[in-house]
Structure formats: structure tokens, C-alpha cells
Amino acid sequence: QVQLVESGGGLVQPGGSLRLSCAASGSILSINTMAWHRQAPGKQRELVAQITIADNTEYADSVKGRFTISRDNAKNTVYLQMHDLKPEDTAVYYCRFKVATSDSGYRNYWGQGTQVTVSS
């Protein structure tokens, strides 16, 4: 089994910054893609950013230039540094890892979600 634990969410004023972390543990052989998604009330879950094992990154247009995704493979951890936060960034943020274990090939695992609220 693989577990993902997120941290770093909270309440921040517009223009502020937050850093999210997501660490994986369990019977992990390899982690391919690491990603962050978010879901605002009444909206579908959307991809925010992802990073491949080769460190190639992709961002949603709405966060380009403000958010940076990075990974620490030694710690099985992904980070999302968020700057210049806007009220429309308010959502529950979920991490997703594409993981290969000793029991199976690559499959997606999700974190439990962390709330980010941007409000004055």
C-alpha cells in the first residue's frame, strides 16, 4: 500500500504565499509523475501542475508564473510553491503520484486533500 500525506494549506490574504508538501510512503519501487490538482466548491477537479521523473513540468494557464512545482526524489515528496495568491485559487488541493509498487505496475494514488483559502 501507498499513502500520501499533504501539508501546508491554510488561510492567506490575497497576494500572499503558501507552500504545499505531499510525501509518499509505503512499498514504493518508483514514482513517475507527481501532480497537484484542486477542486473548488461546485467545480470539477482540475490539474494545477505536474512534474515528471525527468523534471519536465506543466502548469494550468491560470497559475503560470505564480506557482512552481518541484520534487525531492530522495524524500518521495512533491512541493507546490504558490505566490501572488488570488481568491479564485481557493480550493481543496490534492496531490497525485503515479507509483509502481512491488505488487503492481504504475497506478495513481491520491492524497486526502488540504484546504487553501485566499481571503481578506
Tab-separated table of N, CA and C in Angstrom:
chain	number	residue	atom	x	y	z
A	1	GLN	N	0.826	-1.201	0.000
A	1	GLN	CA	0.000	0.000	0.000
A	1	GLN	C	0.858	1.248	0.000
A	2	VAL	N	0.302	2.310	-0.562
A	2	VAL	CA	0.985	3.602	-0.625
A	2	VAL	C	0.087	4.646	0.016
A	3	GLN	N	0.686	5.479	0.856
A	3	GLN	CA	-0.046	6.561	1.494
A	3	GLN	C	0.593	7.892	1.098
A	4	LEU	N	-0.262	8.889	0.821
A	4	LEU	CA	0.184	10.241	0.515
A	4	LEU	C	-0.357	11.162	1.594
A	5	VAL	N	0.527	11.953	2.172
A	5	VAL	CA	0.129	12.885	3.229
A	5	VAL	C	0.517	14.290	2.816
A	6	GLU	N	-0.494	15.163	2.788
A	6	GLU	CA	-0.289	16.551	2.382
A	6	GLU	C	-0.194	17.450	3.603
A	7	SER	N	0.465	18.581	3.414
A	7	SER	CA	0.535	19.594	4.462
A	7	SER	C	0.772	20.953	3.835
A	8	GLY	N	0.521	21.998	4.618
A	8	GLY	CA	0.858	23.350	4.173
A	8	GLY	C	-0.307	24.224	3.785
A	9	GLY	N	-1.520	23.700	3.774
A	9	GLY	CA	-2.659	24.538	3.437
A	9	GLY	C	-2.986	25.515	4.544
A	10	GLY	N	-3.950	26.405	4.265
A	10	GLY	CA	-4.358	27.357	5.283
A	10	GLY	C	-5.038	28.562	4.690
A	11	LEU	N	-5.170	29.579	5.533
A	11	LEU	CA	-5.806	30.843	5.148
A	11	LEU	C	-4.723	31.875	4.874
A	12	VAL	N	-4.834	32.555	3.734
A	12	VAL	CA	-3.851	33.570	3.374
A	12	VAL	C	-4.558	34.725	2.701
A	13	GLN	N	-4.011	35.914	2.853
A	13	GLN	CA	-4.592	37.091	2.224
A	13	GLN	C	-4.226	37.136	0.737
A	14	PRO	N	-5.046	37.800	-0.070
A	14	PRO	CA	-4.688	37.964	-1.490
A	14	PRO	C	-3.300	38.575	-1.632
A	15	GLY	N	-2.538	38.032	-2.577
A	15	GLY	CA	-1.164	38.474	-2.763
A	15	GLY	C	-0.157	37.710	-1.931
A	16	GLY	N	-0.632	36.878	-1.027
A	16	GLY	CA	0.259	36.128	-0.156
A	16	GLY	C	0.794	34.868	-0.797
A	17	SER	N	1.546	34.099	-0.013
A	17	SER	CA	2.205	32.883	-0.498
A	17	SER	C	1.947	31.727	0.450
A	18	LEU	N	1.954	30.540	-0.114
A	18	LEU	CA	1.883	29.295	0.648
A	18	LEU	C	2.732	28.249	-0.054
A	19	ARG	N	3.197	27.280	0.717
A	19	ARG	CA	3.928	26.151	0.156
A	19	ARG	C	3.270	24.863	0.606
A	20	LEU	N	2.810	24.086	-0.344
A	20	LEU	CA	2.212	22.787	-0.056
A	20	LEU	C	3.262	21.691	-0.220
A	21	SER	N	3.131	20.654	0.606
A	21	SER	CA	4.002	19.482	0.510
A	21	SER	C	3.144	18.233	0.471
A	22	CYS	N	3.649	17.211	-0.187
A	22	CYS	CA	2.971	15.919	-0.218
A	22	CYS	C	4.043	14.838	-0.222
A	23	ALA	N	4.023	13.980	0.794
A	23	ALA	CA	5.025	12.934	0.932
A	23	ALA	C	4.373	11.563	0.829
A	24	ALA	N	5.022	10.676	0.095
A	24	ALA	CA	4.514	9.325	-0.080
A	24	ALA	C	5.314	8.344	0.765
A	25	SER	N	4.622	7.315	1.249
A	25	SER	CA	5.278	6.248	1.994
A	25	SER	C	4.625	4.926	1.630
A	26	GLY	N	5.326	3.820	1.917
A	26	GLY	CA	4.800	2.506	1.604
A	26	GLY	C	5.755	1.710	0.762
A	27	SER	N	5.226	0.698	0.078
A	27	SER	CA	6.041	-0.216	-0.723
A	27	SER	C	6.267	0.353	-2.127
A	28	ILE	N	7.081	1.395	-2.184
A	28	ILE	CA	7.293	2.149	-3.423
A	28	ILE	C	8.548	1.675	-4.133
A	29	LEU	N	8.398	1.319	-5.404
A	29	LEU	CA	9.557	1.000	-6.223
A	29	LEU	C	10.013	2.222	-7.015
A	30	SER	N	9.047	2.953	-7.538
A	30	SER	CA	9.369	4.104	-8.370
A	30	SER	C	8.166	5.027	-8.437
A	31	ILE	N	8.455	6.322	-8.515
A	31	ILE	CA	7.396	7.310	-8.705
A	31	ILE	C	7.645	8.017	-10.018
A	32	ASN	N	6.697	7.939	-10.917
A	32	ASN	CA	6.825	8.603	-12.204
A	32	ASN	C	6.354	10.043	-12.058
A	33	THR	N	5.147	10.330	-12.466
A	33	THR	CA	4.634	11.695	-12.388
A	33	THR	C	4.131	12.026	-10.983
A	34	MET	N	4.427	13.250	-10.561
A	34	MET	CA	3.843	13.820	-9.335
A	34	MET	C	3.037	15.041	-9.770
A	35	ALA	N	1.871	15.218	-9.181
A	35	ALA	CA	0.998	16.299	-9.646
A	35	ALA	C	0.183	16.877	-8.505
A	36	TRP	N	-0.284	18.109	-8.742
A	36	TRP	CA	-1.245	18.758	-7.862
A	36	TRP	C	-2.507	19.056	-8.654
A	37	HIS	N	-3.637	18.743	-8.050
A	37	HIS	CA	-4.944	19.081	-8.593
A	37	HIS	C	-5.672	19.932	-7.553
A	38	ARG	N	-6.730	20.589	-7.951
A	38	ARG	CA	-7.539	21.329	-6.991
A	38	ARG	C	-9.013	21.250	-7.394
A	39	GLN	N	-9.850	21.399	-6.380
A	39	GLN	CA	-11.289	21.384	-6.611
A	39	GLN	C	-11.939	22.459	-5.763
A	40	ALA	N	-12.541	23.429	-6.437
A	40	ALA	CA	-13.274	24.490	-5.760
A	40	ALA	C	-14.730	24.061	-5.617
A	41	PRO	N	-15.450	24.654	-4.656
A	41	PRO	CA	-16.854	24.290	-4.454
A	41	PRO	C	-17.660	24.449	-5.731
A	42	GLY	N	-18.416	23.412	-6.095
A	42	GLY	CA	-19.265	23.468	-7.267
A	42	GLY	C	-18.553	23.318	-8.590
A	43	LYS	N	-17.251	23.044	-8.553
A	43	LYS	CA	-16.472	22.920	-9.783
A	43	LYS	C	-15.815	21.552	-9.865
A	44	GLN	N	-15.413	21.186	-11.081
A	44	GLN	CA	-14.722	19.924	-11.273
A	44	GLN	C	-13.274	20.037	-10.810
A	45	ARG	N	-12.703	18.888	-10.439
A	45	ARG	CA	-11.293	18.865	-10.074
A	45	ARG	C	-10.472	19.167	-11.322
A	46	GLU	N	-9.445	20.002	-11.166
A	46	GLU	CA	-8.617	20.383	-12.294
A	46	GLU	C	-7.134	20.195	-11.976
A	47	LEU	N	-6.367	19.935	-13.021
A	47	LEU	CA	-4.922	19.818	-12.873
A	47	LEU	C	-4.323	21.201	-12.699
A	48	VAL	N	-3.504	21.361	-11.668
A	48	VAL	CA	-2.820	22.626	-11.415
A	48	VAL	C	-1.397	22.584	-11.984
A	49	ALA	N	-0.663	21.537	-11.648
A	49	ALA	CA	0.718	21.408	-12.101
A	49	ALA	C	1.152	19.957	-11.972
A	50	GLN	N	2.084	19.554	-12.833
A	50	GLN	CA	2.648	18.219	-12.709
A	50	GLN	C	4.115	18.244	-13.111
A	51	ILE	N	4.856	17.253	-12.587
A	51	ILE	CA	6.283	17.161	-12.864
A	51	ILE	C	6.610	15.697	-13.092
A	52	THR	N	7.341	15.433	-14.163
A	52	THR	CA	7.691	14.060	-14.498
A	52	THR	C	8.986	13.646	-13.803
A	53	ILE	N	9.317	12.373	-13.951
A	53	ILE	CA	10.547	11.869	-13.351
A	53	ILE	C	11.762	12.526	-13.997
A	54	ALA	N	11.604	13.070	-15.197
A	54	ALA	CA	12.690	13.789	-15.875
A	54	ALA	C	12.665	15.281	-15.569
A	55	ASP	N	11.831	15.667	-14.614
A	55	ASP	CA	11.706	17.069	-14.189
A	55	ASP	C	11.070	17.970	-15.245
A	56	ASN	N	10.318	17.398	-16.166
A	56	ASN	CA	9.532	18.214	-17.074
A	56	ASN	C	8.275	18.661	-16.341
A	57	THR	N	7.934	19.936	-16.481
A	57	THR	CA	6.798	20.481	-15.746
A	57	THR	C	5.716	20.994	-16.692
A	58	GLU	N	4.506	21.015	-16.157
A	58	GLU	CA	3.352	21.521	-16.885
A	58	GLU	C	2.467	22.242	-15.894
A	59	TYR	N	1.907	23.392	-16.320
A	59	TYR	CA	1.076	24.197	-15.434
A	59	TYR	C	-0.239	24.568	-16.111
A	60	ALA	N	-1.281	24.713	-15.305
A	60	ALA	CA	-2.513	25.297	-15.803
A	60	ALA	C	-2.245	26.757	-16.150
A	61	ASP	N	-2.909	27.248	-17.173
A	61	ASP	CA	-2.695	28.632	-17.598
A	61	ASP	C	-2.947	29.625	-16.460
A	62	SER	N	-3.909	29.311	-15.614
A	62	SER	CA	-4.306	30.239	-14.550
A	62	SER	C	-3.241	30.415	-13.473
A	63	VAL	N	-2.260	29.513	-13.415
A	63	VAL	CA	-1.245	29.601	-12.350
A	63	VAL	C	0.158	29.830	-12.894
A	64	LYS	N	0.323	29.850	-14.199
A	64	LYS	CA	1.654	30.050	-14.781
A	64	LYS	C	2.244	31.365	-14.303
A	65	GLY	N	3.516	31.301	-13.909
A	65	GLY	CA	4.201	32.491	-13.422
A	65	GLY	C	3.986	32.775	-11.949
A	66	ARG	N	3.058	32.067	-11.315
A	66	ARG	CA	2.785	32.279	-9.884
A	66	ARG	C	3.100	31.033	-9.059
A	67	PHE	N	2.893	29.861	-9.624
A	67	PHE	CA	3.103	28.601	-8.905
A	67	PHE	C	4.327	27.881	-9.470
A	68	THR	N	5.038	27.183	-8.600
A	68	THR	CA	6.178	26.373	-9.019
A	68	THR	C	6.093	25.007	-8.362
A	69	ILE	N	6.155	23.954	-9.193
A	69	ILE	CA	6.155	22.593	-8.675
A	69	ILE	C	7.585	22.071	-8.690
A	70	SER	N	7.939	21.310	-7.653
A	70	SER	CA	9.267	20.711	-7.580
A	70	SER	C	9.152	19.386	-6.831
A	71	ARG	N	10.183	18.555	-6.940
A	71	ARG	CA	10.150	17.249	-6.287
A	71	ARG	C	11.495	16.921	-5.674
A	72	ASP	N	11.445	16.139	-4.600
A	72	ASP	CA	12.628	15.613	-3.942
A	72	ASP	C	12.488	14.097	-3.973
A	73	ASN	N	13.171	13.462	-4.902
A	73	ASN	CA	13.002	12.018	-5.087
A	73	ASN	C	13.507	11.212	-3.898
A	74	ALA	N	14.525	11.718	-3.230
A	74	ALA	CA	15.066	11.008	-2.054
A	74	ALA	C	14.042	10.947	-0.927
A	75	LYS	N	13.150	11.937	-0.900
A	75	LYS	CA	12.125	12.001	0.159
A	75	LYS	C	10.740	11.603	-0.350
A	76	ASN	N	10.638	11.204	-1.621
A	76	ASN	CA	9.331	10.873	-2.215
A	76	ASN	C	8.325	11.994	-1.964
A	77	THR	N	8.762	13.214	-2.187
A	77	THR	CA	7.953	14.385	-1.836
A	77	THR	C	7.854	15.345	-3.024
A	78	VAL	N	6.670	15.927	-3.141
A	78	VAL	CA	6.452	16.975	-4.134
A	78	VAL	C	6.031	18.240	-3.402
A	79	TYR	N	6.426	19.382	-3.945
A	79	TYR	CA	6.095	20.674	-3.364
A	79	TYR	C	5.345	21.526	-4.380
A	80	LEU	N	4.526	22.423	-3.868
A	80	LEU	CA	3.890	23.424	-4.724
A	80	LEU	C	4.061	24.769	-4.026
A	81	GLN	N	4.952	25.583	-4.562
A	81	GLN	CA	5.160	26.932	-4.045
A	81	GLN	C	4.192	27.860	-4.772
A	82	MET	N	3.372	28.551	-4.005
A	82	MET	CA	2.340	29.411	-4.584
A	82	MET	C	2.577	30.848	-4.148
A	83	HIS	N	2.691	31.731	-5.116
A	83	HIS	CA	2.870	33.162	-4.855
A	83	HIS	C	1.709	33.942	-5.462
A	84	ASP	N	1.566	35.198	-4.998
A	84	ASP	CA	0.537	36.097	-5.545
A	84	ASP	C	-0.822	35.406	-5.591
A	85	LEU	N	-1.202	34.820	-4.477
A	85	LEU	CA	-2.451	34.069	-4.441
A	85	LEU	C	-3.660	34.974	-4.612
A	86	LYS	N	-4.659	34.441	-5.286
A	86	LYS	CA	-5.881	35.168	-5.597
A	86	LYS	C	-7.073	34.440	-4.989
A	87	PRO	N	-8.166	35.144	-4.747
A	87	PRO	CA	-9.358	34.463	-4.194
A	87	PRO	C	-9.791	33.272	-5.046
A	88	GLU	N	-9.597	33.342	-6.348
A	88	GLU	CA	-10.003	32.238	-7.217
A	88	GLU	C	-9.098	31.017	-7.081
A	89	ASP	N	-8.016	31.124	-6.330
A	89	ASP	CA	-7.177	29.959	-6.035
A	89	ASP	C	-7.737	29.146	-4.864
A	90	THR	N	-8.755	29.669	-4.207
A	90	THR	CA	-9.366	28.968	-3.080
A	90	THR	C	-9.931	27.630	-3.544
A	91	ALA	N	-9.507	26.557	-2.884
A	91	ALA	CA	-9.926	25.210	-3.276
A	91	ALA	C	-9.305	24.207	-2.315
A	92	VAL	N	-9.739	22.962	-2.432
A	92	VAL	CA	-9.040	21.861	-1.795
A	92	VAL	C	-8.003	21.359	-2.799
A	93	TYR	N	-6.766	21.282	-2.350
A	93	TYR	CA	-5.665	20.867	-3.210
A	93	TYR	C	-5.306	19.408	-2.897
A	94	TYR	N	-5.197	18.620	-3.963
A	94	TYR	CA	-4.905	17.191	-3.848
A	94	TYR	C	-3.608	16.876	-4.598
A	95	CYS	N	-2.756	16.055	-3.987
A	95	CYS	CA	-1.600	15.573	-4.727
A	95	CYS	C	-1.937	14.211	-5.336
A	96	ARG	N	-1.275	13.905	-6.414
A	96	ARG	CA	-1.448	12.619	-7.108
A	96	ARG	C	-0.086	12.136	-7.580
A	97	PHE	N	0.241	10.899	-7.229
A	97	PHE	CA	1.501	10.284	-7.637
A	97	PHE	C	1.200	9.066	-8.505
A	98	LYS	N	1.985	8.888	-9.541
A	98	LYS	CA	1.916	7.675	-10.351
A	98	LYS	C	3.035	6.765	-9.854
A	99	VAL	N	2.647	5.694	-9.155
A	99	VAL	CA	3.594	4.893	-8.378
A	99	VAL	C	3.609	3.445	-8.840
A	100	ALA	N	4.799	2.882	-8.914
A	100	ALA	CA	4.955	1.451	-9.131
A	100	ALA	C	5.339	0.819	-7.795
A	101	THR	N	4.640	-0.263	-7.446
A	101	THR	CA	4.921	-0.962	-6.195
A	101	THR	C	5.399	-2.374	-6.488
A	102	SER	N	5.753	-3.099	-5.426
A	102	SER	CA	6.207	-4.477	-5.598
A	102	SER	C	5.069	-5.395	-6.027
A	103	ASP	N	3.811	-4.943	-5.843
A	103	ASP	CA	2.650	-5.776	-6.164
A	103	ASP	C	2.033	-5.462	-7.523
A	104	SER	N	2.346	-4.270	-8.071
A	104	SER	CA	1.669	-3.895	-9.303
A	104	SER	C	2.519	-2.931	-10.109
A	105	GLY	N	2.094	-2.699	-11.359
A	105	GLY	CA	2.727	-1.680	-12.186
A	105	GLY	C	2.269	-0.303	-11.749
A	106	TYR	N	2.522	0.682	-12.579
A	106	TYR	CA	2.181	2.047	-12.220
A	106	TYR	C	0.667	2.235	-12.087
A	107	ARG	N	0.288	2.914	-11.005
A	107	ARG	CA	-1.093	3.330	-10.830
A	107	ARG	C	-1.091	4.632	-10.050
A	108	ASN	N	-2.209	5.350	-10.114
A	108	ASN	CA	-2.320	6.637	-9.440
A	108	ASN	C	-2.786	6.483	-8.003
A	109	TYR	N	-2.145	7.249	-7.126
A	109	TYR	CA	-2.548	7.365	-5.728
A	109	TYR	C	-2.819	8.833	-5.433
A	110	TRP	N	-3.808	9.085	-4.556
A	110	TRP	CA	-4.222	10.446	-4.241
A	110	TRP	C	-4.047	10.733	-2.753
A	111	GLY	N	-3.722	12.002	-2.464
A	111	GLY	CA	-3.714	12.456	-1.090
A	111	GLY	C	-5.125	12.761	-0.617
A	112	GLN	N	-5.257	13.098	0.658
A	112	GLN	CA	-6.570	13.322	1.256
A	112	GLN	C	-7.090	14.734	1.000
A	113	GLY	N	-6.216	15.619	0.558
A	113	GLY	CA	-6.620	16.988	0.274
A	113	GLY	C	-6.267	17.940	1.391
A	114	THR	N	-5.896	19.159	1.026
A	114	THR	CA	-5.615	20.208	2.001
A	114	THR	C	-6.283	21.497	1.522
A	115	GLN	N	-6.938	22.182	2.440
A	115	GLN	CA	-7.711	23.375	2.080
A	115	GLN	C	-6.794	24.587	1.969
A	116	VAL	N	-6.954	25.324	0.873
A	116	VAL	CA	-6.299	26.618	0.696
A	116	VAL	C	-7.407	27.656	0.525
A	117	THR	N	-7.404	28.648	1.388
A	117	THR	CA	-8.397	29.716	1.331
A	117	THR	C	-7.686	31.049	1.200
A	118	VAL	N	-8.046	31.795	0.155
A	118	VAL	CA	-7.446	33.102	-0.083
A	118	VAL	C	-8.534	34.155	0.119
A	119	SER	N	-8.390	34.909	1.194
A	119	SER	CA	-9.429	35.868	1.558
A	119	SER	C	-8.857	36.947	2.452
A	120	SER	N	-9.408	38.147	2.325
A	120	SER	CA	-9.002	39.239	3.207
A	120	SER	C	-9.938	39.320	4.416
